[in-house]
Amino acid sequence: MNMSPLSTVVLGAALLSGSFFRAQSPEEPPEQDRRPPEGGWEITEELEDATRAGLAYLARTQDPEGFWRGDVGYKINSSYSPTAENAAHVGVTALATIAFFACGEVPRKGRYGKVVDRAVAWLTRQVEENGYITTNGTRMYSHAFATLCLAEVYGMTTSDEVRSALQRSVDMIIQSQNQEGGWRYKPFAQESDMSITVCQVVALRAAWNSGIHVPKKAIDAAVAYVRRSATPPGVRRIHPRWRFGPGGSSGVFRYQQGREARATFPLTAAGATTLYGAGIYRDPLLKRALSFMERTFDSYNRYWGKRRHYFFYYGNYYAVQAFFIAGGRRWARYFRQVRELLLEMQNPDGSWDCNIGPGPNFGTAVATLILAVPFRYLPIVQR
Amino acid sequence: MMLRSQELRSPVFPGSGSGACFPFLVLGLLLPASPSPSQNRALFSVAQDEGRSRRYAEAKRLLDHGKYASAIGLLREVLESSSSAVTRSPDGGYLGLRYLARETLARLPGEAASIYEDLAKGTAKLLLPDALIAPEGGSFQRLRESYPGTRAAETALAAGGLRYLEQGRVVRAWHLFSSLSSLYRSPSGESGRLICRRLLSLPLPSRSLGPDMELPFAGRNRPLRSVLRALSSTSPLPLPASGVLGGGIEGSHPSPAPLEPVTTAWSRKIPTLTFFNWNILPVTDGKRVYLNTGTGIHCLDLLTGRTCWSFQGPLHEEPSSGDFLASISPHQIQVVGFGKGLVVASIQVPKIPDIAKENTEFNGIPVMRRLPVRRLFAFEADSGRLIWSHWDPEKDPPKGFEDAVMDVSGPPLVVGDTVYVPTHKQLGTIAFYVSAFDLESGSLRWKTLICSSQVEVNMFGNAYWEHAASPLACSDGFLFGTTNLGLAFSLSLEDGAIRWLRPYEIIPLPPAQMIPQAREVYWGNNPPIAHGETVVMTPLDSVNALCFDRGTGKILWEMPFLVPDSQLGRSYPMKWMLGIRESRLWFSGDGLASLALEGTRRFQRRARLVSSASRLGIRQIEDRSRMPRGILTSRGALLPTATVGILSLDVEGKIRPGSPSLRNQTGNLCSSRGILVTVQPLSQSHRILVKGLYSFKALIDRARNKVRKHPGSPEFHLELAELIASRPDTSPAIEQQALAGYRKALLLWKRRGTSSTRPNFQRAILGLFRLELRIGRRLQRIDLRAASGHLWEAYEASRKLTPDSSKLEEILDLHELLLRSSLSAERKEEILRSLRDRFPDTIHDFQGFGPIPAGLYAAWLRMKGIPETRSAARGLATLLQEILEKWGGITMRTGKVRDLVLVRLQDLIRKFGPEVYAHIERRARKLLDASKDDPAALRSILRSFPLTKTAKEALLSLASLSARNGDFAAVLDAYGSAAELLSSIPPELKAHLSRAALAAGNRLLALELSGNRDSLPEGRLFSPATLNGIPDRQVFHSARSSSRDFGHAATTLVSPLFVRGFPSRTPPPLLLLRNDRFRLMAFKNIRSSGLPDLRKYDWEIDYDPGVRALPSWVFGEVLVLSDPGRVRGLSLANGKVLWSLDLSEGGGGFEAEEEILLARPLRSGLLLVVTGSPASKETRPTTLLGLEPLTGKLLFRREIPAAAGVGVTDGRLFFLRPRGDRGARTSELHLCDGLDARSLKVLSLDGRRLPRLIPPSPDRIVLASDGVYLLTLLPGGFRKPGLYALDPEGEIRWEIHPPRLGERDGFILVGKQVQLQIGFRSMRTARVLPLDRTTGKASPPVTLGRMAFPAEERSTWGRIPPRPRGFYVWTDSEDAVHLSALGGTEARTSWDTVLPWESSDLRRDLVSEGALFGPTFLLLGKERRLGRRNELDLLVLDMETGSILERMSRSYRAYVNIAPWHGYLVIHSWLDTWILRAANAPGSSLKRKKRR
């Protein structure tokens, strides 16, 4: 059997590389600032309401200690087996905190200043002496999201405490990079996979942006890994066992380096995001990836979105940034569809369900993040 | 706050090919990069501190340029690095930054050194005075650490060492002195002599260090003179060899060869939890053998194999202990470490690691494996007493140890007063540490993170094995070891600062496939061996033995595990590194090999095969993990094999001619005192076989020879005596020889003037004692007189023994034996005196008495011996009084000492008159006169002199005093004491208590004590919080409150009943919710804030009401919560527990199976708590406890041997007790006093005068102000079924026998009526028969329909509702649901209303237990399922007319609770909370609603 386990926490934060914030007031950004002249169609009142409600929900569900809860677990085929239910979750906490950043909320100030402060303080406390950020058995996904989050915080606050924690967590990522150039569920693994590698690269990029030393060769090795993971041009269909939903055609980036490894919509989005994150904007692989994603996002989203499956959130988490950077017609078509779908999926209390996966806090954090991309507090966009 | 925009940062990422001048990138290129992942290098991370690395490099540069001051400043900054911080060395290793800075500072060139000295001198001037006044020598040590290598540091070290010496902490002092001796400025010899000179000349602040003083030093007590001599010697102090390597794995030097001939002297089989474990290695201290099975410790006598003590670790209690077996590393070495009389071992504990809670798999593919967790335990070597452990089942990790406790990944090493141990945190990655703990307390000294890495993982990334590091080795102030994660290390012993880390080529981990593969391992998990300037290690993840430079960690040479045989052209694998002999390193495996440590400079080295398996004729072992470990000896090596036993080889590898035949023996070996010990797991079994191999004769011959050569040496006499005593073939003659040996040794020591506290002297005395005791015991059945002689000798010896815990049992056994022997009266008296004087408080299990203090045992026996005559009576009373005062609280097997003594004293007084007690009375009087109203003194009189008249006076004084002070609790205490000690309660005391109760807010108790018992109207003892108006306006709705604020927990509303008669100064309008995590949360004051805030509770407390949820009560401002195990009184204001009655504490005499069966308020102002076993209350005792609810003070406690049930109606207490034969089904009804639960009246329900209750149950008994009402449904004896009204004396006032009483029928008392409910809760037509309470005269029955039940409370059969009417719900023939009110006095108050509900709805019940009542209306509700949601339908009815005033509905999920709460109505479901306010006054609202 060629089963490949995937994740504890959904992947994703690639869109958050770099600084999330533009140079503007951290407090209550004026409405008109949120609507860039060229992107006026992106931000609707419904979208703003939805992100506001999402943040309100997250603020309500935050534990007084600063964390958000979620089911810590692992993927088996298309199901999710929890190992710690409704537990303090490093990855969910990091993503939820980033969601606040993505909507222009910052530490110490504003309506959600205390929420963010509590979350950051809790995350900082979870950094082990060896740099690994974990609790209740969370894994490298969570570590990467948390590193990313700390990098953003450090960029904003230049706190020595955060810097020390961030430096250690970055060192852990770098020193656990394996010979393939990638990473796996746990540090120091011999093997790699695409989804985890993307998270680490994005975290490194954010740390670098905030002034932390990141060796160039670590990034080079990771980019080389992503390139090696690409499927050969012309492959139209992958192994039927790896369909994972509709549209069985092969994507561009594979889960692992092997002929039989699956190349799905989210993995393709993840690969594209990595290349963009590494400053590569023109590449035949990117062209192929965007074409594939454009062909398949509609069916993918409807299939997994209806199930409130974490595949949906994780796939779009990558896709939104890839399309955003690509811009133009592709972006408009993709974002209109995903925006409508997310608005439709939102619960009256502001949350998004994640029936298979870490839970509603996770769904809400990622959905809010996706919807917040047009606010352009996420400066990843380097068109 | 300024935000950094992205534009402000470098715009190009390093990978994009532009922006190359980015400063961090440049720095990154300048600095040595992380280890490149190469083919055979492990992936790991170490703590590289780049900032301080740069500072260190800069300091070195500045030193080269002569800028010393700046350089020293930078170096001192680097000195502040964490002990883990490292920097890359040019040759590919890592060097510890703190260590580097320390070394550099200590070796500064001339001019720099003087600048540094000046700096240190200045600071030392400031710091030294503080250090001098600090009680601990550690202050000096810190001073020294700040300025390493300076004279100030040297002074500080010496002063610190002296301070430790003064405190008698010689080992710690030695640590400091030895550090001093290694300082660079003072050659070690000079510094040693310097210390001694100072020691001898310096006037010490205390005189505790006199020249004759003995100090514990290097394993035993030594005179100060010899300690000083040792301290002054230039060579480092000898450490116990067994404690040095791997916590006791001997082998760096040859062990003493076993004395030949070698035969099996003893063998023992020891059970283990692990299976076929070859890694259990024996260690010995020359007296005992210690074995660590991984889950427990066994200590055996080396000579006899007798178990001295054993410790079964906590994993044995764990039912799922087998879960760990598959993930135990086959390389985890299991040995103990020992030193200073303590044994330390890592033992597996039943902790569930975060990483994997259980073994799980998916389609046969392992997903997670529960990994073993090991923790340190320390024991007293002599007794096995647990001294400390890093395991607490209640809280793991134990508080205060969070940083200290980590999972142990190797055996502990004891050096001096410190335990060093490899540890790790398994959090998905292995964070590997070395930790140092104080040997005596287990507290953390330091811990150093070495590296992080990974072991074999499965495809889910989860660890497949536990991690096993190498045992540690210590040499010359440094620790050495290998992580087995691709990195070897050396640390400073003192503070754990890394000296160097060195990566090496590893055997790659196999890929994480579906079924994980273990890495091939070739070497055994050997401790490193240090020799000269090198240290040799055999990492498990390397094919080579590696030799490192001791100072830099550079790899000097490597040697593969395969050793070739050039003649045969074959290679033989080696596994164990046995040690060093004649500058050669010796290995064993499939043969024996050795390697010259000096000479060749080659990197690749080959060992010389001394002997191979082929040459020795032994079969090679396929599974190398089962290859036992041999030893080097002074004659060669002992090589255990699986096929031909243990081979004794000479240095040439040849089997020694004439060597002992050990063909049938194998196992891991150790050797001491001429005895060889083997340990081997038994195949297919959870046991290990331990053997002691030696010849008694040879040992004894050797000992005799020694005695012959040195007849004046007590040590040799002792050795010989011990050997003879341990002979298995014992005989009286042999025993006499042993006795003579012990006596001779003792005599010689006495002649020398040796103190009897010296260890060897004590050893001899103990040997003599045990042997005499053994002989005495044996002779008891043969020759009593001779036996007594030996036992007396043993007693004489025991008087010289230091009685520690290991010997106490034996000594007390001996005392007991002597008291039962035929000793003379004088001698027995001496034994009794000895017990009284030497062991007054030592608990021992005396035959017939149970575990009691030895002093009590002696006093009791003496008391028994006093004749009960007039002349002796006074003395007897005195002794009894002494026993009462000293041990009154103790329980013996025959009963409580206090009770037994009091009975005996009362007998004496009765028999011989009060004069026998007069002197005690006088003593009590004297004490009372002296007490001057001191409560403690008064209580003491009460406790110690309960039979005196003075006690009563003391009690009254105490109560009066407490009442004056407003101390309600103290008055209650006095009352409780009176109830316990006095035959009747003095009226003055009642008056005191009544006043105090009134002042404290317990009006009911005050009234009860003043005799005004029935002041409270009937049925009005308690009520739920009332609803003052019609709940028609919703003021609050919180959606999803529970899931948002309390996790996903479901919550329920807790609505306590308010007990009247307890005024409250502050209103308690708190909303109480309980979640399914058993937390009770109280929310903000609704009134003050207008709306409740359900996001944040005011206070919370754990509350698990159990399956049979007992109601909660409010007494004034005290909330009483009951759960199956305890009752607690809480402050409603802040949730603070004011008092608690906890059954689990057992102090109250509760049995383990007991539960709280009932907790209800009584009219006497007390809370009745009934405890017992719910399953067997008819056979096991039931206990009635009366607690004052504001203070929790116990006022009464009554035990009923067996009770059919305890009942409380309207605050009146009764119980039913089955009588005689259970088949006869007769019972007694006890009507009890509310103040002390005494039976005021006992009614015999035997079917003669009074009816029988079949089955006996309190359900249909009601105690009212006018008597007892009971309803029987079945005929019993001579009495028919029916309702009986009895007067308070138990005489029948009237009785009525209606036909067709059903099993669900009951009755209620309403005003002047009894309403008998006939045909209720059935499909029959129900009737209510109103009866006059005084006469029993029946009014015409009222016919209802089917399915009738009382609206107020559906589940009870007899009760007094708080309203003068009965309310009934029933269904008519048209299927319409009715609510009827039947007036208790006047027919006009009756009415009938048709409810807008269907009868089928009623099956789902009214939402609460019954209707909710306001002052003028009642509220009924029903629930109905609507698809996935439920609907609650509420009706508000006018109580006067029955008209429906309001109808409302609410949609909700799961279930709903509804309760009135001080003017509000709270409706709470799982996810929603609605609060409705009655905004209108009752009267006006009714009118308004009616109009509508």
PDB file of N, CA and C in Angstrom, chain A residues 222-267:
ATOM      1  N   ALA A 222      15.825  23.962  -0.818  1.00  0.00           N
ATOM      2  CA  ALA A 222      14.383  23.743  -0.775  1.00  0.00           C
ATOM      3  C   ALA A 222      13.760  23.990  -2.148  1.00  0.00           C
ATOM      4  N   VAL A 223      14.218  25.037  -2.824  1.00  0.00           N
ATOM      5  CA  VAL A 223      13.677  25.320  -4.163  1.00  0.00           C
ATOM      6  C   VAL A 223      14.028  24.173  -5.111  1.00  0.00           C
ATOM      7  N   ALA A 224      15.215  23.692  -4.986  1.00  0.00           N
ATOM      8  CA  ALA A 224      15.625  22.559  -5.832  1.00  0.00           C
ATOM      9  C   ALA A 224      14.729  21.354  -5.557  1.00  0.00           C
ATOM     10  N   TYR A 225      14.389  21.194  -4.303  1.00  0.00           N
ATOM     11  CA  TYR A 225      13.498  20.074  -3.955  1.00  0.00           C
ATOM     12  C   TYR A 225      12.144  20.242  -4.634  1.00  0.00           C
ATOM     13  N   VAL A 226      11.632  21.470  -4.604  1.00  0.00           N
ATOM     14  CA  VAL A 226      10.323  21.716  -5.225  1.00  0.00           C
ATOM     15  C   VAL A 226      10.403  21.449  -6.727  1.00  0.00           C
ATOM     16  N   ARG A 227      11.436  21.898  -7.326  1.00  0.00           N
ATOM     17  CA  ARG A 227      11.577  21.665  -8.778  1.00  0.00           C
ATOM     18  C   ARG A 227      11.636  20.168  -9.088  1.00  0.00           C
ATOM     19  N   ARG A 228      12.380  19.462  -8.264  1.00  0.00           N
ATOM     20  CA  ARG A 228      12.493  18.013  -8.502  1.00  0.00           C
ATOM     21  C   ARG A 228      11.156  17.311  -8.303  1.00  0.00           C
ATOM     22  N   SER A 229      10.278  17.928  -7.538  1.00  0.00           N
ATOM     23  CA  SER A 229       8.988  17.302  -7.268  1.00  0.00           C
ATOM     24  C   SER A 229       8.001  17.481  -8.412  1.00  0.00           C
ATOM     25  N   ALA A 230       8.367  18.270  -9.406  1.00  0.00           N
ATOM     26  CA  ALA A 230       7.423  18.535 -10.493  1.00  0.00           C
ATOM     27  C   ALA A 230       7.198  17.279 -11.330  1.00  0.00           C
ATOM     28  N   THR A 231       5.981  17.115 -11.795  1.00  0.00           N
ATOM     29  CA  THR A 231       5.697  15.989 -12.688  1.00  0.00           C
ATOM     30  C   THR A 231       6.251  16.314 -14.069  1.00  0.00           C
ATOM     31  N   PRO A 232       6.586  15.297 -14.838  1.00  0.00           N
ATOM     32  CA  PRO A 232       7.057  15.584 -16.202  1.00  0.00           C
ATOM     33  C   PRO A 232       5.936  16.216 -17.037  1.00  0.00           C
ATOM     34  N   PRO A 233       6.282  17.110 -17.922  1.00  0.00           N
ATOM     35  CA  PRO A 233       5.222  17.728 -18.741  1.00  0.00           C
ATOM     36  C   PRO A 233       4.493  16.656 -19.541  1.00  0.00           C
ATOM     37  N   GLY A 234       3.220  16.870 -19.720  1.00  0.00           N
ATOM     38  CA  GLY A 234       2.460  15.938 -20.550  1.00  0.00           C
ATOM     39  C   GLY A 234       1.739  14.858 -19.779  1.00  0.00           C
ATOM     40  N   VAL A 235       2.036  14.704 -18.526  1.00  0.00           N
ATOM     41  CA  VAL A 235       1.319  13.680 -17.756  1.00  0.00           C
ATOM     42  C   VAL A 235      -0.083  14.206 -17.497  1.00  0.00           C
ATOM     43  N   ARG A 236      -1.049  13.478 -17.935  1.00  0.00           N
ATOM     44  CA  ARG A 236      -2.402  13.995 -17.843  1.00  0.00           C
ATOM     45  C   ARG A 236      -3.177  13.385 -16.672  1.00  0.00           C
ATOM     46  N   ARG A 237      -2.808  12.191 -16.323  1.00  0.00           N
ATOM     47  CA  ARG A 237      -3.616  11.543 -15.306  1.00  0.00           C
ATOM     48  C   ARG A 237      -2.709  10.805 -14.332  1.00  0.00           C
ATOM     49  N   ILE A 238      -3.012  10.940 -13.094  1.00  0.00           N
ATOM     50  CA  ILE A 238      -2.182  10.255 -12.112  1.00  0.00           C
ATOM     51  C   ILE A 238      -2.836   8.950 -11.706  1.00  0.00           C
ATOM     52  N   HIS A 239      -2.164   8.276 -10.835  1.00  0.00           N
ATOM     53  CA  HIS A 239      -2.671   6.991 -10.362  1.00  0.00           C
ATOM     54  C   HIS A 239      -4.088   7.161  -9.823  1.00  0.00           C
ATOM     55  N   PRO A 240      -5.008   6.305 -10.252  1.00  0.00           N
ATOM     56  CA  PRO A 240      -6.408   6.521  -9.861  1.00  0.00           C
ATOM     57  C   PRO A 240      -6.610   6.494  -8.353  1.00  0.00           C
ATOM     58  N   ARG A 241      -5.719   5.802  -7.609  1.00  0.00           N
ATOM     59  CA  ARG A 241      -5.926   5.731  -6.170  1.00  0.00           C
ATOM     60  C   ARG A 241      -5.717   7.075  -5.495  1.00  0.00           C
ATOM     61  N   TRP A 242      -5.062   7.954  -6.180  1.00  0.00           N
ATOM     62  CA  TRP A 242      -4.792   9.255  -5.570  1.00  0.00           C
ATOM     63  C   TRP A 242      -5.716  10.336  -6.083  1.00  0.00           C
ATOM     64  N   ARG A 243      -6.915   9.964  -6.447  1.00  0.00           N
ATOM     65  CA  ARG A 243      -7.803  10.982  -7.019  1.00  0.00           C
ATOM     66  C   ARG A 243      -8.173  12.022  -5.965  1.00  0.00           C
ATOM     67  N   PHE A 244      -8.517  11.563  -4.793  1.00  0.00           N
ATOM     68  CA  PHE A 244      -8.916  12.504  -3.730  1.00  0.00           C
ATOM     69  C   PHE A 244      -9.942  13.493  -4.238  1.00  0.00           C
ATOM     70  N   GLY A 245     -11.004  12.992  -4.687  1.00  0.00           N
ATOM     71  CA  GLY A 245     -12.052  13.903  -5.125  1.00  0.00           C
ATOM     72  C   GLY A 245     -12.121  13.970  -6.637  1.00  0.00           C
ATOM     73  N   PRO A 246     -12.794  14.971  -7.130  1.00  0.00           N
ATOM     74  CA  PRO A 246     -13.042  15.029  -8.564  1.00  0.00           C
ATOM     75  C   PRO A 246     -11.806  15.511  -9.330  1.00  0.00           C
ATOM     76  N   GLY A 247     -11.884  15.327 -10.607  1.00  0.00           N
ATOM     77  CA  GLY A 247     -10.819  15.833 -11.481  1.00  0.00           C
ATOM     78  C   GLY A 247      -9.552  15.067 -11.275  1.00  0.00           C
ATOM     79  N   GLY A 248      -9.457  13.906 -11.778  1.00  0.00           N
ATOM     80  CA  GLY A 248      -8.309  13.060 -11.492  1.00  0.00           C
ATOM     81  C   GLY A 248      -7.081  13.396 -12.276  1.00  0.00           C
ATOM     82  N   SER A 249      -7.078  14.499 -12.993  1.00  0.00           N
ATOM     83  CA  SER A 249      -5.902  14.789 -13.808  1.00  0.00           C
ATOM     84  C   SER A 249      -4.732  15.191 -12.929  1.00  0.00           C
ATOM     85  N   SER A 250      -3.562  15.032 -13.464  1.00  0.00           N
ATOM     86  CA  SER A 250      -2.374  15.222 -12.649  1.00  0.00           C
ATOM     87  C   SER A 250      -2.051  16.696 -12.483  1.00  0.00           C
ATOM     88  N   GLY A 251      -1.678  17.047 -11.294  1.00  0.00           N
ATOM     89  CA  GLY A 251      -1.201  18.400 -11.038  1.00  0.00           C
ATOM     90  C   GLY A 251       0.258  18.509 -11.413  1.00  0.00           C
ATOM     91  N   VAL A 252       0.903  19.554 -10.959  1.00  0.00           N
ATOM     92  CA  VAL A 252       2.260  19.827 -11.416  1.00  0.00           C
ATOM     93  C   VAL A 252       3.295  19.442 -10.357  1.00  0.00           C
ATOM     94  N   PHE A 253       2.935  19.605  -9.072  1.00  0.00           N
ATOM     95  CA  PHE A 253       3.908  19.262  -8.023  1.00  0.00           C
ATOM     96  C   PHE A 253       3.400  18.081  -7.218  1.00  0.00           C
ATOM     97  N   ARG A 254       4.325  17.168  -6.978  1.00  0.00           N
ATOM     98  CA  ARG A 254       3.944  15.921  -6.319  1.00  0.00           C
ATOM     99  C   ARG A 254       4.166  15.995  -4.809  1.00  0.00           C
ATOM    100  N   TYR A 255       3.489  15.098  -4.164  1.00  0.00           N
ATOM    101  CA  TYR A 255       3.589  15.027  -2.704  1.00  0.00           C
ATOM    102  C   TYR A 255       5.011  14.683  -2.269  1.00  0.00           C
ATOM    103  N   GLN A 256       5.536  13.635  -2.884  1.00  0.00           N
ATOM    104  CA  GLN A 256       6.932  13.271  -2.628  1.00  0.00           C
ATOM    105  C   GLN A 256       7.601  12.933  -3.948  1.00  0.00           C
ATOM    106  N   GLN A 257       8.914  12.873  -3.920  1.00  0.00           N
ATOM    107  CA  GLN A 257       9.612  12.589  -5.160  1.00  0.00           C
ATOM    108  C   GLN A 257       9.519  11.112  -5.487  1.00  0.00           C
ATOM    109  N   GLY A 258       8.557  10.786  -6.285  1.00  0.00           N
ATOM    110  CA  GLY A 258       8.399   9.395  -6.693  1.00  0.00           C
ATOM    111  C   GLY A 258       7.346   9.356  -7.771  1.00  0.00           C
ATOM    112  N   ARG A 259       7.447   8.430  -8.655  1.00  0.00           N
ATOM    113  CA  ARG A 259       6.552   8.417  -9.808  1.00  0.00           C
ATOM    114  C   ARG A 259       5.097   8.255  -9.372  1.00  0.00           C
ATOM    115  N   GLU A 260       4.880   7.506  -8.321  1.00  0.00           N
ATOM    116  CA  GLU A 260       3.513   7.202  -7.932  1.00  0.00           C
ATOM    117  C   GLU A 260       2.906   8.257  -7.014  1.00  0.00           C
ATOM    118  N   ALA A 261       3.718   9.172  -6.570  1.00  0.00           N
ATOM    119  CA  ALA A 261       3.190  10.138  -5.606  1.00  0.00           C
ATOM    120  C   ALA A 261       2.148  11.021  -6.278  1.00  0.00           C
ATOM    121  N   ARG A 262       1.150  11.393  -5.537  1.00  0.00           N
ATOM    122  CA  ARG A 262       0.053  12.171  -6.101  1.00  0.00           C
ATOM    123  C   ARG A 262       0.490  13.616  -6.345  1.00  0.00           C
ATOM    124  N   ALA A 263      -0.185  14.254  -7.301  1.00  0.00           N
ATOM    125  CA  ALA A 263       0.089  15.677  -7.589  1.00  0.00           C
ATOM    126  C   ALA A 263      -1.266  16.353  -7.676  1.00  0.00           C
ATOM    127  N   THR A 264      -1.713  16.888  -6.561  1.00  0.00           N
ATOM    128  CA  THR A 264      -3.088  17.358  -6.468  1.00  0.00           C
ATOM    129  C   THR A 264      -3.151  18.876  -6.561  1.00  0.00           C
ATOM    130  N   PHE A 265      -4.381  19.365  -6.488  1.00  0.00           N
ATOM    131  CA  PHE A 265      -4.603  20.815  -6.530  1.00  0.00           C
ATOM    132  C   PHE A 265      -3.847  21.536  -5.402  1.00  0.00           C
ATOM    133  N   PRO A 266      -4.023  21.110  -4.166  1.00  0.00           N
ATOM    134  CA  PRO A 266      -3.307  21.845  -3.117  1.00  0.00           C
ATOM    135  C   PRO A 266      -1.798  21.751  -3.229  1.00  0.00           C
ATOM    136  N   LEU A 267      -1.302  20.588  -3.628  1.00  0.00           N
ATOM    137  CA  LEU A 267       0.149  20.448  -3.735  1.00  0.00           C
ATOM    138  C   LEU A 267       0.699  21.317  -4.855  1.00  0.00           C
TER     139      LEU A 267
END
